[in-house]
Coordinates of C-alpha atoms in Angstrom, one line a residue:
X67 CA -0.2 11.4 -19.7
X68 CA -0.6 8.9 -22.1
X69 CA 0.3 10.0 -26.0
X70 CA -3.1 8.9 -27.8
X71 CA -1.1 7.6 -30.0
X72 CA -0.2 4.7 -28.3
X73 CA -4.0 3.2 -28.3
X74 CA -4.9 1.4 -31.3
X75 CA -7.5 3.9 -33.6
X76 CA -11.1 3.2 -33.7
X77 CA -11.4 3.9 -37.5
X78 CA -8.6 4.2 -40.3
X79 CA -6.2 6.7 -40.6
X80 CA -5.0 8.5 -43.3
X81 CA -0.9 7.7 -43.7
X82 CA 2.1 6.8 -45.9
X83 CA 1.3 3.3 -47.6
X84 CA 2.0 0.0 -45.6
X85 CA 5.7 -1.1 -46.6
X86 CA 7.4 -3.8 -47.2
X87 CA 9.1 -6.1 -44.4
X88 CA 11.8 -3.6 -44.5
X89 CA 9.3 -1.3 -43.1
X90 CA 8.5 -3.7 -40.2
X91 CA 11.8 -4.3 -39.9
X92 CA 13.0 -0.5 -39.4
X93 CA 9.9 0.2 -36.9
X94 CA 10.9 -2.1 -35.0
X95 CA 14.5 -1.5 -34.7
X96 CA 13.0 2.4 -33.8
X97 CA 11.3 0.9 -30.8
X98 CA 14.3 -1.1 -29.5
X99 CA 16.2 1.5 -29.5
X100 CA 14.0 4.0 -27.9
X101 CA 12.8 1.4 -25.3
X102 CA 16.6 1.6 -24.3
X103 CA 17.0 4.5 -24.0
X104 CA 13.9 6.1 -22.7
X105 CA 12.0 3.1 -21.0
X106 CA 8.8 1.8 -21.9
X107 CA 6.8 4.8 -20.3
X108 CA 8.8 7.3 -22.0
X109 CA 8.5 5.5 -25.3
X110 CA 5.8 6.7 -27.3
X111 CA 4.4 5.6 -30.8
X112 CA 4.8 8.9 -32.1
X113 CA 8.2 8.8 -31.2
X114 CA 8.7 5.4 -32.6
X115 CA 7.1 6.5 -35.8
X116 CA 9.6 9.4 -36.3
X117 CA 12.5 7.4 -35.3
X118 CA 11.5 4.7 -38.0
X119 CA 10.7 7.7 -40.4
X120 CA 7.0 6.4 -41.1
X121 CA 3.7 8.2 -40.2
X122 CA 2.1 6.8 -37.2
X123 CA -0.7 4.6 -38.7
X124 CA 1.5 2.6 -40.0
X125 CA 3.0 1.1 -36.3
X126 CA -0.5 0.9 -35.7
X127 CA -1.1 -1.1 -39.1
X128 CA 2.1 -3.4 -38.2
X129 CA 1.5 -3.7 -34.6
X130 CA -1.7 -2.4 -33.4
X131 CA -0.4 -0.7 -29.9
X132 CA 2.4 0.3 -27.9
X133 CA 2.3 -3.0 -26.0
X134 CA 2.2 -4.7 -29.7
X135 CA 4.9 -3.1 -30.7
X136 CA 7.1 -3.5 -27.3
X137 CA 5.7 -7.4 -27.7
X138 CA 7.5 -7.7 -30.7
X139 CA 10.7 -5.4 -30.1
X140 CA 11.2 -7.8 -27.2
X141 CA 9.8 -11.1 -28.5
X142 CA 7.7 -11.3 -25.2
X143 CA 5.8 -14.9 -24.9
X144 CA 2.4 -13.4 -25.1
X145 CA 0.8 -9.4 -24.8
X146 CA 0.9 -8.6 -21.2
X147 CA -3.0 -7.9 -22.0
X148 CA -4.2 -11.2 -22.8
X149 CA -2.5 -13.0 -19.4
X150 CA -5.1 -9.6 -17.6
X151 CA -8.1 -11.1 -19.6
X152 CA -7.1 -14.5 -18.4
X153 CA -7.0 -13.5 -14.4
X154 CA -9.9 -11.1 -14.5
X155 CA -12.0 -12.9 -16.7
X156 CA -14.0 -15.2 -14.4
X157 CA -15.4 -15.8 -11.3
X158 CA -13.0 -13.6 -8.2
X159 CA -12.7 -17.1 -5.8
X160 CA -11.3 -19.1 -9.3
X161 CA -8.4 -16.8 -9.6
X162 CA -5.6 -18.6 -8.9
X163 CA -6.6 -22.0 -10.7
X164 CA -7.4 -20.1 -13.9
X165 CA -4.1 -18.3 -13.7
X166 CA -1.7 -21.2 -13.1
X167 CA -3.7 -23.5 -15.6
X168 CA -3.6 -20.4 -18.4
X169 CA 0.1 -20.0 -17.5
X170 CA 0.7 -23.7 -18.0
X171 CA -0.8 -24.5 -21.3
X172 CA 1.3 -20.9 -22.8
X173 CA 4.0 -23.2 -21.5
X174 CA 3.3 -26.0 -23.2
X175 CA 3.7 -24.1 -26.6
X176 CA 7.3 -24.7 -27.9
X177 CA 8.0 -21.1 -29.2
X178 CA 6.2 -19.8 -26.2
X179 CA 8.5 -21.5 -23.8
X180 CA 11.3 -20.6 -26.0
X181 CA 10.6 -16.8 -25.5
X182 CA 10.2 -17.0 -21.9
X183 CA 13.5 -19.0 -21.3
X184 CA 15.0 -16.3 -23.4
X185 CA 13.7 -13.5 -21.7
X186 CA 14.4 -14.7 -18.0
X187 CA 17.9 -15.5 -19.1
X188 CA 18.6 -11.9 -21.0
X189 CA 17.0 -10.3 -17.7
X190 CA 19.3 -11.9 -15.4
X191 CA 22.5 -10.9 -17.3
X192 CA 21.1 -7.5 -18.7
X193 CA 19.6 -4.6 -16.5
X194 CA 18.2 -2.5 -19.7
X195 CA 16.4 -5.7 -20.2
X196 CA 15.5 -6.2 -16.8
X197 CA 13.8 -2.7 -16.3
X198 CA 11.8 -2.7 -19.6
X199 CA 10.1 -5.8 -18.7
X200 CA 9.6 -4.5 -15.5
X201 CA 8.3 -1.4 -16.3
X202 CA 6.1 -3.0 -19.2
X203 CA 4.5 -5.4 -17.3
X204 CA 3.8 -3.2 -14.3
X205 CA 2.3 -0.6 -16.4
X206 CA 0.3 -2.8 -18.9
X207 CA -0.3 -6.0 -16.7
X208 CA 0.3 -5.6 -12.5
X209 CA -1.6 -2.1 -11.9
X210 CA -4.6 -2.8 -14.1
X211 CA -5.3 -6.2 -12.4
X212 CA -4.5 -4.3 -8.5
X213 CA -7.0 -1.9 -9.8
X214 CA -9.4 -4.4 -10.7
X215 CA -9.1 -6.7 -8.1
X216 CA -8.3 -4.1 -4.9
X217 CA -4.7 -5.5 -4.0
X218 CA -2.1 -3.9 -3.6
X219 CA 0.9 -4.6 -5.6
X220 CA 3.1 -6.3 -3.5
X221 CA 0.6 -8.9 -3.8
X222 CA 0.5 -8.9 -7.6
X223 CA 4.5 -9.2 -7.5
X224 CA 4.2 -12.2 -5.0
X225 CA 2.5 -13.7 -7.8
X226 CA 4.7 -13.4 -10.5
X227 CA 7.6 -14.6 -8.2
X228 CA 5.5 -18.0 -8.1
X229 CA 5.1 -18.0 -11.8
X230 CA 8.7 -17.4 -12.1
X231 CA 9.8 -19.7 -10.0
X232 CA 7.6 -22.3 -11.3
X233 CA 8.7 -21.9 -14.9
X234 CA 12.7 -22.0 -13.7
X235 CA 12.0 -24.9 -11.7
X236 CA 9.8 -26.5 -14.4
X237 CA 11.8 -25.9 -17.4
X238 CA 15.4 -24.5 -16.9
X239 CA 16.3 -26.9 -13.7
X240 CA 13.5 -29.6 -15.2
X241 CA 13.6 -30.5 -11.3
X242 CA 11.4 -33.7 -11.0
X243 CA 8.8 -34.1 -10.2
X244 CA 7.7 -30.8 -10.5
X245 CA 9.0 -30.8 -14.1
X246 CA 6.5 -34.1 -14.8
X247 CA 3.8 -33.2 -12.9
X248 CA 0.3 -33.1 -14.9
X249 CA -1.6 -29.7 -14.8
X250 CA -4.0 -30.8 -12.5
X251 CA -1.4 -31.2 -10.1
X252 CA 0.1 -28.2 -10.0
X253 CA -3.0 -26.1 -10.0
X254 CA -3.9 -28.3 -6.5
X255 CA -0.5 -27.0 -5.4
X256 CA 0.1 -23.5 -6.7
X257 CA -3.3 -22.3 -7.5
X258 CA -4.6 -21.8 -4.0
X259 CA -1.4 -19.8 -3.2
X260 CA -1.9 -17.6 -5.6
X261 CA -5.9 -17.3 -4.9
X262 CA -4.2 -16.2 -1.4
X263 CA -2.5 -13.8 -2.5
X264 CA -5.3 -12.3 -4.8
X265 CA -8.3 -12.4 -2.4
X266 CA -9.3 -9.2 -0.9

C-alpha cells in the first residue's frame, strides 16, 4: 500500500525549518541511495526523510512527491505525470498525434535532450539504472494511462519502444532524414502508429 507520505499534503505541515542547499543536497543523496537499493516501489518518503535526517515536510517542501523527488535523484527529462496529462488530456482518436508532437517539442529543449541522452545511455550500461526507470515509469506513467485508456500494457510498452527508438534514431545516430524531418512529418509517420496501438 502506498505510504501517504509519498502524496504531496493538501495543507502545511508542521516540520524542522527548510535548510539550506545542503539540505537539498543530502535528501537527495537519501533517495539515490535508497532507490538502489530498495527500488522505486519500495522507496518511501518517510524513508527518504529518515535517511536524509529531516522530518518529512521538508522532501515535500524541496520536491513535492515521491515522483519529484525520484525526478530529481535521477535527473529524468520531465515528471512521468506531465507526459500522462499530455496523452490523456484530449480527445481518445488524437492520441497518438498529441503524444509524438508533445514528445517532440520536450526534445527540442537542450537540457531536456541532454537528460534523455543521458539516461538511455546510463540504462544501457547499468541494470540498477535500468530497473528504477522501469519500475518508475510503469508505476507512475504506463498503468495509470492502461487504466485510463483500457489497454493492456503490452500496448503501452509498444509505445514507448517507438518513442525510444525515435529519439535514438533522431538524436544519438542523427540518421537523416529522420534526424531533419519537421514535426509535422513525423507525427504523419509515427503518430497513427501509436494511435494503433492505443485505440481500444
Amino acid at each position: 500500500m502506498p505510504d501517504p507520505a509519498d502524496a504531496a499534503p493538501t495543507a502545511p505541515r508542521a516540520g524542522r525549518r527548510p535548510g539550506p542547499t545542503a539540505t537539498r543536497a543530502a535528501i537527495l543523496d537519501a533517495a539515490r541511495r535508497l532507490f538502489g537499493e530498495r527500488g522505486y516501489d519500495a522507496t518511501s518518503v518517510r524513508a527518504i526523510a529518515r535517511a536524509a535526517d529531516v522530518d518529512p515536510a521538508l522532501v515535500h517542501h524541496f520536491f513535492g512527491t515521491k515522483e519529484g523527488v525520484f525526478t530529481e535523484a535521477l535527473e529524468l527529462p520531465v515528471q512521468p505525470s506531465s507526459i500522462r496529462a499530455a496523452i490523456l488530456d484530449g480527445p481518445r482518436e488524437q492520441v497518438g498525434d498529441r503524444l509524438i508532437r508533445h514528445a517532440l517539442r520536450l526534445w527540442r529543449d537542450p537540457e531536456i535532450e541532454r537528460r534523455v541522452l543521458g539516461l538511455l545511455r546510463a540504462a544501457t550500461t547499468n541494470s540498477g539504472v535500468a530497473e528504477l526507470m522501469r519500475s518508475a515509469m510503469t508505476r507512475e506513467l504506463l498503468e495509470p494511462v492502461c487504466a485510463a485508456l483500457g489497454v493492456p500494457l503490452l500496448r503501452a510498452n509498444a509505445v514507448a519502444s517507438q518513442l525510444v527508438g525515435l529519439a535514438v534514431v533522431r538524436s544519438v545516430i542523427r540518421l537523416e532524414p529522420v534526424a531533419s524531418a519537421s514535426d509535422d512529418e513525423i507525427a504523419a509517420l509515427v503518430g497513427p502508429t501509436i494511435q494503433r496501438y492505443l485505440d481500444p
